[in-house]
Amino acid sequence: MQVGQNNEGYRTKVSDKLVLVLNGPNLNLLGKREPGIYGSATLADIGAMLTELGESLGLAVEMRQSNKEGELVDWLHEAQERGAHAVLLNAGAYTHTSIALLDAIRAIATPVIEVHLSNPHAREEFRHKSWIAPAAKGTIAGFGPQSYSLALRAAAEL
Ligand code: CA2
């Protein structure tokens, strides 16, 4: 937690900067299916780890998951409306299909960091193309849950 001073000299909590962590389709199954590919940590485990790391970096982390493309688009708009400091986005398979997400990232000024647990380039060819990468600030992939913590550290430096 960051601490500041108000006009009377009392110590107050300085509002942490908001970072939205958005997760796309099927990531709700993390830690429950296919541990060989995606590991044993659940999304809740990753969220708890990011919340704790965020506190040490002065970032308020809000973690969400949706299986619906349009809901992810709405949340990107919300990031802009709320003046979020950054978005971490694991768009799941929408990474490889969604021009709607590409347009939404382009439509907001909030920096978006693309995150993947696996390294899509080391997998099937259809995962090599990311439609969102050209609009993202950067991409961190292949480090399992650590991809998220690396991305959060990068967000703190923006
Ligand atoms: O590596 C990543 O983070 C991915 O975004 C994960 C997506 C995949 O389509 C991308 O190519 C790379 C898939 C997420 C599915 O998550 C599951 C988790 C557990 C069990 C089944 C699916």
Short mmCIF file of C-alpha atoms and ligand atoms in Angstrom, two decimals:
data_model
loop_
_atom_site.label_atom_id
_atom_site.label_comp_id
_atom_site.label_asym_id
_atom_site.label_seq_id
_atom_site.Cartn_x
_atom_site.Cartn_y
_atom_site.Cartn_z
CA MET A 1 0.00 0.00 0.00
CA GLN A 2 1.25 3.48 -0.85
CA VAL A 3 0.94 6.11 1.86
CA GLY A 4 0.69 9.87 1.41
CA GLN A 5 -0.26 12.91 3.52
CA ASN A 6 -3.45 14.95 3.47
CA ASN A 7 -3.70 18.72 4.14
CA GLU A 8 -3.73 18.18 7.92
CA GLY A 9 -0.59 16.08 7.74
CA TYR A 10 -2.35 12.76 8.46
CA ARG A 11 -1.06 9.71 6.64
CA THR A 12 -3.55 8.54 4.00
CA LYS A 13 -3.63 5.77 1.45
CA VAL A 14 -2.81 7.11 -2.00
CA SER A 15 -5.24 5.54 -4.45
CA ASP A 16 -3.59 2.65 -6.22
CA LYS A 17 -3.65 2.70 -10.00
CA LEU A 18 -6.22 0.34 -11.48
CA VAL A 19 -5.06 -2.58 -13.62
CA LEU A 20 -7.77 -4.74 -15.20
CA VAL A 21 -6.72 -8.33 -15.90
CA LEU A 22 -9.07 -9.74 -18.53
CA ASN A 23 -9.23 -13.43 -19.39
CA GLY A 24 -11.03 -14.95 -22.35
CA PRO A 25 -12.73 -18.22 -23.22
CA ASN A 26 -12.10 -21.45 -21.32
CA LEU A 27 -9.60 -19.90 -18.93
CA ASN A 28 -12.16 -20.56 -16.16
CA LEU A 29 -11.05 -24.22 -16.56
CA LEU A 30 -7.46 -23.41 -15.64
CA GLY A 31 -6.05 -25.85 -13.08
CA LYS A 32 -9.08 -28.10 -13.54
CA ARG A 33 -8.44 -29.56 -17.04
CA GLU A 34 -5.36 -30.11 -19.24
CA PRO A 35 -2.73 -29.43 -16.52
CA GLY A 36 -0.10 -30.80 -18.92
CA ILE A 37 -0.50 -27.73 -21.16
CA TYR A 38 -1.67 -24.99 -18.81
CA GLY A 39 -0.38 -26.09 -15.38
CA SER A 40 -2.16 -26.70 -12.08
CA ALA A 41 -2.72 -23.11 -10.92
CA THR A 42 -6.33 -21.92 -11.13
CA LEU A 43 -7.35 -18.46 -12.32
CA ALA A 44 -8.22 -17.68 -8.68
CA ASP A 45 -4.64 -18.64 -7.67
CA ILE A 46 -3.26 -16.30 -10.34
CA GLY A 47 -5.64 -13.54 -9.25
CA ALA A 48 -4.51 -13.86 -5.61
CA MET A 49 -0.85 -13.78 -6.66
CA LEU A 50 -1.45 -10.65 -8.79
CA THR A 51 -3.41 -8.89 -6.04
CA GLU A 52 -0.52 -9.38 -3.62
CA LEU A 53 2.10 -8.33 -6.18
CA GLY A 54 -0.05 -5.36 -7.18
CA GLU A 55 -0.17 -4.13 -3.57
CA SER A 56 3.62 -4.03 -3.48
CA LEU A 57 3.67 -2.13 -6.80
CA GLY A 58 0.91 0.38 -5.94
CA LEU A 59 -1.50 -1.23 -8.38
CA ALA A 60 -5.09 -2.25 -7.64
CA VAL A 61 -5.70 -5.44 -9.62
CA GLU A 62 -9.18 -6.42 -10.83
CA MET A 63 -9.31 -9.87 -12.39
CA ARG A 64 -12.14 -11.04 -14.67
CA GLN A 65 -12.93 -13.91 -17.04
CA SER A 66 -15.54 -14.26 -19.76
CA ASN A 67 -16.34 -16.79 -22.45
CA LYS A 68 -18.08 -14.03 -24.45
CA GLU A 69 -16.19 -11.89 -26.95
CA GLY A 70 -18.55 -8.90 -26.57
CA GLU A 71 -18.13 -8.86 -22.80
CA LEU A 72 -14.36 -8.60 -23.24
CA VAL A 73 -14.96 -5.68 -25.65
CA ASP A 74 -17.19 -3.99 -23.04
CA TRP A 75 -14.53 -4.43 -20.36
CA LEU A 76 -11.87 -2.84 -22.60
CA HIS A 77 -14.17 0.18 -23.02
CA GLU A 78 -14.71 0.22 -19.24
CA ALA A 79 -10.94 0.31 -18.67
CA GLN A 80 -10.79 3.53 -20.67
CA GLU A 81 -13.88 5.03 -18.96
CA ARG A 82 -12.46 4.32 -15.50
CA GLY A 83 -9.06 5.72 -16.41
CA ALA A 84 -7.31 2.41 -15.77
CA HIS A 85 -3.53 2.53 -15.80
CA ALA A 86 -3.27 -0.61 -17.95
CA VAL A 87 -5.02 -3.81 -19.03
CA LEU A 88 -3.48 -7.28 -19.04
CA LEU A 89 -5.36 -9.32 -21.65
CA ASN A 90 -5.23 -13.06 -22.14
CA ALA A 91 -7.81 -13.27 -24.91
CA GLY A 92 -7.49 -17.07 -25.14
CA ALA A 93 -8.50 -18.40 -28.54
CA TYR A 94 -10.02 -15.00 -29.47
CA THR A 95 -6.40 -13.90 -29.83
CA HIS A 96 -6.33 -15.78 -33.12
CA THR A 97 -9.77 -14.78 -34.44
CA SER A 98 -11.03 -11.48 -33.05
CA ILE A 99 -10.94 -8.29 -35.09
CA ALA A 100 -13.51 -6.93 -32.58
CA LEU A 101 -10.89 -7.13 -29.83
CA LEU A 102 -8.27 -5.58 -32.12
CA ASP A 103 -10.64 -2.66 -32.84
CA ALA A 104 -11.50 -2.27 -29.13
CA ILE A 105 -7.81 -2.10 -28.15
CA ARG A 106 -7.23 0.48 -30.91
CA ALA A 107 -10.26 2.47 -29.72
CA ILE A 108 -8.93 3.02 -26.19
CA ALA A 109 -5.92 4.96 -24.99
CA THR A 110 -5.31 2.54 -22.11
CA PRO A 111 -2.21 0.44 -22.78
CA VAL A 112 -3.02 -3.25 -23.22
CA ILE A 113 -0.42 -5.93 -22.55
CA GLU A 114 -1.12 -9.26 -24.29
CA VAL A 115 -0.49 -12.24 -22.02
CA HIS A 116 -0.33 -15.97 -22.69
CA LEU A 117 0.45 -18.86 -20.37
CA SER A 118 1.84 -20.98 -23.20
CA ASN A 119 4.03 -19.91 -26.09
CA PRO A 120 1.60 -19.92 -29.03
CA HIS A 121 4.51 -19.87 -31.50
CA ALA A 122 5.69 -23.24 -30.19
CA ARG A 123 2.24 -24.73 -30.81
CA GLU A 124 -0.07 -25.32 -33.79
CA GLU A 125 0.30 -22.97 -36.75
CA PHE A 126 -3.21 -21.50 -36.25
CA ARG A 127 -1.98 -20.10 -32.91
CA HIS A 128 0.94 -18.25 -34.54
CA LYS A 129 -1.26 -15.37 -35.71
CA SER A 130 -2.40 -12.87 -33.08
CA TRP A 131 -4.91 -10.31 -34.33
CA ILE A 132 -4.47 -8.26 -31.16
CA ALA A 133 -0.66 -8.10 -31.08
CA PRO A 134 -0.37 -5.11 -33.50
CA ALA A 135 -2.48 -2.99 -31.12
CA ALA A 136 -0.94 -4.25 -27.87
CA LYS A 137 1.79 -2.39 -26.02
CA GLY A 138 3.67 -5.69 -25.89
CA THR A 139 3.25 -9.42 -25.46
CA ILE A 140 4.45 -11.76 -22.72
CA ALA A 141 3.98 -15.47 -23.43
CA GLY A 142 5.28 -18.86 -22.44
CA PHE A 143 6.04 -18.46 -18.75
CA GLY A 144 2.89 -20.01 -17.29
CA PRO A 145 1.34 -17.97 -14.46
CA GLN A 146 4.58 -15.97 -14.34
CA SER A 147 3.57 -14.41 -17.69
CA TYR A 148 0.94 -12.49 -15.71
CA SER A 149 3.33 -11.34 -12.98
CA LEU A 150 5.92 -10.26 -15.56
CA ALA A 151 3.20 -8.33 -17.38
CA LEU A 152 2.07 -6.67 -14.14
CA ARG A 153 5.65 -5.58 -13.41
CA ALA A 154 5.84 -4.18 -16.96
CA ALA A 155 2.51 -2.35 -16.38
CA ALA A 156 3.92 -0.79 -13.20
CA GLU A 157 6.77 0.71 -15.24
CA LEU A 158 4.47 2.30 -17.85
O1 CA2 B 1 -1.47 -19.78 -23.63
C1 CA2 B 1 -2.46 -19.07 -23.47
O2 CA2 B 1 -2.62 -18.37 -22.47
C2 CA2 B 1 -3.59 -19.11 -24.51
O3 CA2 B 1 -4.15 -17.80 -24.60
C3 CA2 B 1 -4.61 -20.09 -23.99
C4 CA2 B 1 -5.76 -20.31 -24.96
C5 CA2 B 1 -5.24 -20.68 -26.34
O4 CA2 B 1 -6.32 -20.79 -27.25
C6 CA2 B 1 -4.24 -19.65 -26.85
O5 CA2 B 1 -3.75 -20.11 -28.10
C7 CA2 B 1 -3.08 -19.50 -25.89
C8 CA2 B 1 -6.67 -21.43 -24.48
C9 CA2 B 1 -7.21 -21.24 -23.11
C10 CA2 B 1 -7.93 -22.48 -22.70
O6 CA2 B 1 -7.68 -22.70 -21.34
C11 CA2 B 1 -7.93 -23.95 -20.85
C12 CA2 B 1 -7.50 -24.17 -19.56
C13 CA2 B 1 -7.67 -25.40 -19.01
C14 CA2 B 1 -8.27 -26.42 -19.72
C15 CA2 B 1 -8.71 -26.19 -21.01
C16 CA2 B 1 -8.54 -24.94 -21.58
#
